[in-house]
mmCIF file of C-alpha atoms in Angstrom:
data_model
loop_
_atom_site.group_PDB
_atom_site.id
_atom_site.type_symbol
_atom_site.label_atom_id
_atom_site.label_comp_id
_atom_site.label_asym_id
_atom_site.label_seq_id
_atom_site.Cartn_x
_atom_site.Cartn_y
_atom_site.Cartn_z
ATOM 1 C CA LYS A 326 4.132 -6.971 20.590
ATOM 2 C CA TYR A 327 7.657 -6.194 21.365
ATOM 3 C CA ILE A 328 7.402 -2.923 23.271
ATOM 4 C CA GLU A 329 4.630 -4.651 25.122
ATOM 5 C CA ASP A 330 6.948 -7.374 26.503
ATOM 6 C CA SER A 331 9.217 -4.462 28.177
ATOM 7 C CA LEU A 332 6.468 -2.949 29.564
ATOM 8 C CA LEU A 333 5.219 -5.785 31.601
ATOM 9 C CA ASP A 334 6.331 -4.457 35.021
ATOM 10 C CA ALA A 335 6.216 -0.920 34.335
ATOM 11 C CA GLU A 336 4.434 1.942 36.206
ATOM 12 C CA PRO A 337 1.231 3.142 34.365
ATOM 13 C CA MET A 338 1.693 6.034 32.150
ATOM 14 C CA ASN A 339 -0.332 8.034 29.412
ATOM 15 C CA PHE A 340 1.222 6.440 26.375
ATOM 16 C CA CYS A 341 -0.456 5.228 22.802
ATOM 17 C CA ILE A 342 0.739 4.292 19.482
ATOM 18 C CA GLY A 343 -0.768 5.375 15.996
ATOM 19 C CA VAL A 344 -0.347 3.473 12.695
ATOM 20 C CA ALA A 345 -0.653 4.594 9.009
ATOM 21 C CA GLY A 346 -3.631 3.892 7.080
ATOM 22 C CA TYR A 347 -3.859 4.153 3.326
ATOM 23 C CA PRO A 348 -7.300 5.084 1.563
ATOM 24 C CA GLU A 349 -5.827 4.334 -1.880
ATOM 25 C CA LYS A 350 -4.206 1.449 -0.344
ATOM 26 C CA HIS A 351 -0.405 0.966 0.206
ATOM 27 C CA PHE A 352 1.404 0.434 -2.654
ATOM 28 C CA GLU A 353 2.720 -2.843 -1.730
ATOM 29 C CA ALA A 354 -0.744 -4.439 -0.902
ATOM 30 C CA PRO A 355 -2.225 -6.382 -3.609
ATOM 31 C CA ASN A 356 -5.651 -4.586 -3.018
ATOM 32 C CA LEU A 357 -7.284 -2.209 -0.414
ATOM 33 C CA LEU A 358 -8.951 -4.884 1.566
ATOM 34 C CA THR A 359 -5.764 -6.935 2.181
ATOM 35 C CA ASP A 360 -4.151 -3.586 3.069
ATOM 36 C CA ILE A 361 -6.881 -2.901 5.627
ATOM 37 C CA ARG A 362 -6.628 -6.599 7.180
ATOM 38 C CA TYR A 363 -3.024 -5.664 7.853
ATOM 39 C CA THR A 364 -4.061 -2.272 9.521
ATOM 40 C CA LYS A 365 -6.527 -4.302 11.423
ATOM 41 C CA ALA A 366 -3.678 -6.553 12.625
ATOM 42 C CA LYS A 367 -1.971 -3.471 13.697
ATOM 43 C CA VAL A 368 -4.912 -2.181 15.903
ATOM 44 C CA ASP A 369 -5.405 -5.861 17.367
ATOM 45 C CA ALA A 370 -1.650 -5.480 18.403
ATOM 46 C CA GLY A 371 -2.523 -2.249 20.290
ATOM 47 C CA ALA A 372 -2.737 0.729 17.988
ATOM 48 C CA SER A 373 -4.975 3.406 19.304
ATOM 49 C CA TYR A 374 -5.633 5.417 16.319
ATOM 50 C CA ILE A 375 -5.091 5.740 12.670
ATOM 51 C CA VAL A 376 -3.467 8.332 10.550
ATOM 52 C CA THR A 377 -4.060 8.099 6.956
ATOM 53 C CA GLN A 378 -1.684 8.891 4.042
ATOM 54 C CA MET A 379 -2.616 12.233 2.170
ATOM 55 C CA PHE A 380 -5.576 12.273 -0.116
ATOM 56 C CA TYR A 381 -7.296 14.884 -2.336
ATOM 57 C CA GLU A 382 -10.864 13.098 -2.526
ATOM 58 C CA ASN A 383 -12.573 12.664 0.698
ATOM 59 C CA LYS A 384 -14.895 10.081 -0.968
ATOM 60 C CA GLU A 385 -11.748 8.002 -0.810
ATOM 61 C CA TYR A 386 -11.493 8.447 3.019
ATOM 62 C CA TYR A 387 -15.158 7.938 3.748
ATOM 63 C CA LYS A 388 -15.103 4.689 1.763
ATOM 64 C CA TYR A 389 -12.079 3.657 3.761
ATOM 65 C CA VAL A 390 -13.583 4.358 7.182
ATOM 66 C CA GLU A 391 -16.365 2.475 6.088
ATOM 67 C CA LEU A 392 -14.317 -0.793 5.109
ATOM 68 C CA CYS A 393 -12.326 -0.399 8.013
ATOM 69 C CA LYS A 394 -15.594 -0.511 10.436
ATOM 70 C CA GLN A 395 -16.790 -3.536 8.245
ATOM 71 C CA GLU A 396 -13.447 -5.268 9.287
ATOM 72 C CA GLY A 397 -13.884 -4.653 12.851
ATOM 73 C CA ILE A 398 -11.629 -1.519 13.155
ATOM 74 C CA ASN A 399 -13.121 0.876 15.721
ATOM 75 C CA VAL A 400 -10.192 3.252 16.609
ATOM 76 C CA PRO A 401 -10.112 6.903 15.479
ATOM 77 C CA ILE A 402 -9.332 7.234 11.762
ATOM 78 C CA ILE A 403 -7.894 10.646 11.088
ATOM 79 C CA PRO A 404 -7.427 12.005 7.871
ATOM 80 C CA GLY A 405 -4.286 13.402 6.348
ATOM 81 C CA LEU A 406 -4.092 16.314 4.152
ATOM 82 C CA LYS A 407 -1.543 18.000 1.998
ATOM 83 C CA ILE A 408 -2.155 21.330 0.480
ATOM 84 C CA LEU A 409 -0.691 21.362 -3.046
ATOM 85 C CA THR A 410 1.565 24.048 -3.389
ATOM 86 C CA SER A 411 3.371 23.757 -6.550
ATOM 87 C CA GLN A 412 2.997 22.536 -10.175
ATOM 88 C CA SER A 413 5.785 19.902 -9.604
ATOM 89 C CA GLN A 414 3.674 18.378 -7.052
ATOM 90 C CA ILE A 415 1.066 17.297 -9.540
ATOM 91 C CA GLN A 416 3.651 14.485 -10.610
ATOM 92 C CA ASN A 417 5.829 14.064 -7.649
ATOM 93 C CA LEU A 418 3.273 13.411 -5.016
ATOM 94 C CA PRO A 419 1.696 10.490 -7.030
ATOM 95 C CA LYS A 420 4.935 9.213 -7.796
ATOM 96 C CA ASN A 421 6.397 9.469 -4.195
ATOM 97 C CA PHE A 422 3.360 8.615 -2.302
ATOM 98 C CA PHE A 423 1.223 6.363 -4.657
ATOM 99 C CA ILE A 424 -1.373 8.617 -4.355
ATOM 100 C CA ASP A 425 -3.882 10.208 -7.012
ATOM 101 C CA VAL A 426 -4.229 13.987 -7.516
ATOM 102 C CA PRO A 427 -7.784 14.638 -9.090
ATOM 103 C CA ALA A 428 -8.042 15.406 -12.890
ATOM 104 C CA GLU A 429 -9.824 18.536 -11.874
ATOM 105 C CA LEU A 430 -7.336 19.841 -9.419
ATOM 106 C CA ALA A 431 -4.293 18.712 -11.449
ATOM 107 C CA GLU A 432 -5.837 20.519 -14.486
ATOM 108 C CA GLU A 433 -6.449 23.822 -12.616
ATOM 109 C CA ALA A 434 -2.971 23.846 -11.084
ATOM 110 C CA ARG A 435 -1.156 22.844 -14.345
ATOM 111 C CA THR A 436 -2.964 25.719 -16.344
ATOM 112 C CA ALA A 437 -2.472 28.316 -13.694
ATOM 113 C CA LYS A 438 0.619 30.754 -13.397
ATOM 114 C CA ALA A 439 2.960 28.986 -11.190
ATOM 115 C CA GLU A 440 2.233 31.619 -8.384
ATOM 116 C CA HIS A 441 -1.431 30.815 -8.446
ATOM 117 C CA VAL A 442 -1.178 27.216 -7.706
ATOM 118 C CA TYR A 443 -0.695 27.960 -3.771
ATOM 119 C CA GLU A 444 -3.765 29.431 -3.717
ATOM 120 C CA ILE A 445 -5.843 27.009 -5.791
ATOM 121 C CA GLY A 446 -4.255 24.122 -3.172
ATOM 122 C CA ILE A 447 -5.296 26.096 -0.354
ATOM 123 C CA GLU A 448 -8.821 26.423 -1.611
ATOM 124 C CA TRP A 449 -9.244 22.894 -2.458
ATOM 125 C CA THR A 450 -7.804 21.669 0.895
ATOM 126 C CA LEU A 451 -10.205 24.200 2.456
ATOM 127 C CA LYS A 452 -13.031 22.669 0.960
ATOM 128 C CA GLN A 453 -12.099 19.271 1.899
ATOM 129 C CA VAL A 454 -11.389 20.483 5.481
ATOM 130 C CA GLU A 455 -15.090 22.033 5.842
ATOM 131 C CA ASP A 456 -16.616 18.568 4.514
ATOM 132 C CA LEU A 457 -14.563 16.435 6.851
ATOM 133 C CA LEU A 458 -15.470 18.579 9.699
ATOM 134 C CA ASN A 459 -19.041 18.450 8.700
ATOM 135 C CA HIS A 460 -18.632 14.864 8.972
ATOM 136 C CA ASN A 461 -17.365 14.897 12.471
ATOM 137 C CA VAL A 462 -13.979 13.356 11.748
ATOM 138 C CA PRO A 463 -11.935 12.975 15.101
ATOM 139 C CA ALA A 464 -9.225 15.389 14.092
ATOM 140 C CA ILE A 465 -7.207 16.373 10.723
ATOM 141 C CA HIS A 466 -3.652 15.799 10.199
ATOM 142 C CA PHE A 467 -1.663 18.199 8.013
ATOM 143 C CA TYR A 468 1.319 17.055 6.174
ATOM 144 C CA ILE A 469 3.204 20.123 5.963
ATOM 145 C CA MET A 470 6.695 19.055 4.543
ATOM 146 C CA GLN A 471 8.545 21.596 6.214
ATOM 147 C CA ASN A 472 6.252 24.635 5.169
ATOM 148 C CA SER A 473 3.829 25.366 7.549
ATOM 149 C CA LYS A 474 2.811 28.820 5.486
ATOM 150 C CA PRO A 475 0.077 27.318 3.832
ATOM 151 C CA ILE A 476 -1.532 25.648 6.761
ATOM 152 C CA LYS A 477 -1.525 29.042 8.641
ATOM 153 C CA GLN A 478 -3.159 30.625 5.613
ATOM 154 C CA LEU A 479 -6.005 27.681 5.479
ATOM 155 C CA LEU A 480 -6.620 28.279 9.062
ATOM 156 C CA LYS A 481 -7.351 31.843 8.871
ATOM 157 C CA LYS A 482 -9.740 31.131 5.905
ATOM 158 C CA LEU A 483 -11.483 28.174 8.056
ATOM 159 C CA ASN A 484 -11.997 31.005 10.789
ATOM 160 C CA ARG A 485 -13.270 33.610 8.661
#
């Protein structure tokens, strides 16, 4: 709302605003539906798209998109992915970002040699990407966290 007030007499420009979305709900929200309603208020205030928090289960994204549509949200919802690259992330990502790491992925990474976790994470995310692309997502956002190397490897595998 505030930026809109300062632009009342401005010249036209190509500018839009995106907002965050939380398929596993924001940690401060009491439940997912309430969180989606907060997101809808942001869209109603002018947001042009939503980028989701990272997730490791595509079903959470698909459920989130469906619930957003049911609440009248009709902007693109861009899935956000993060490649698991170390064993420490099995605990740190959920603790810091309030997300779930699926038991299957956590167990595979936990029992692997440390140097193999990187490849396990790339393969998991590659499957996510292929599935998301098959479901015609508008785009995919990658959380690289100052490390673009795994994304480059993932993209090479995607183009094989």
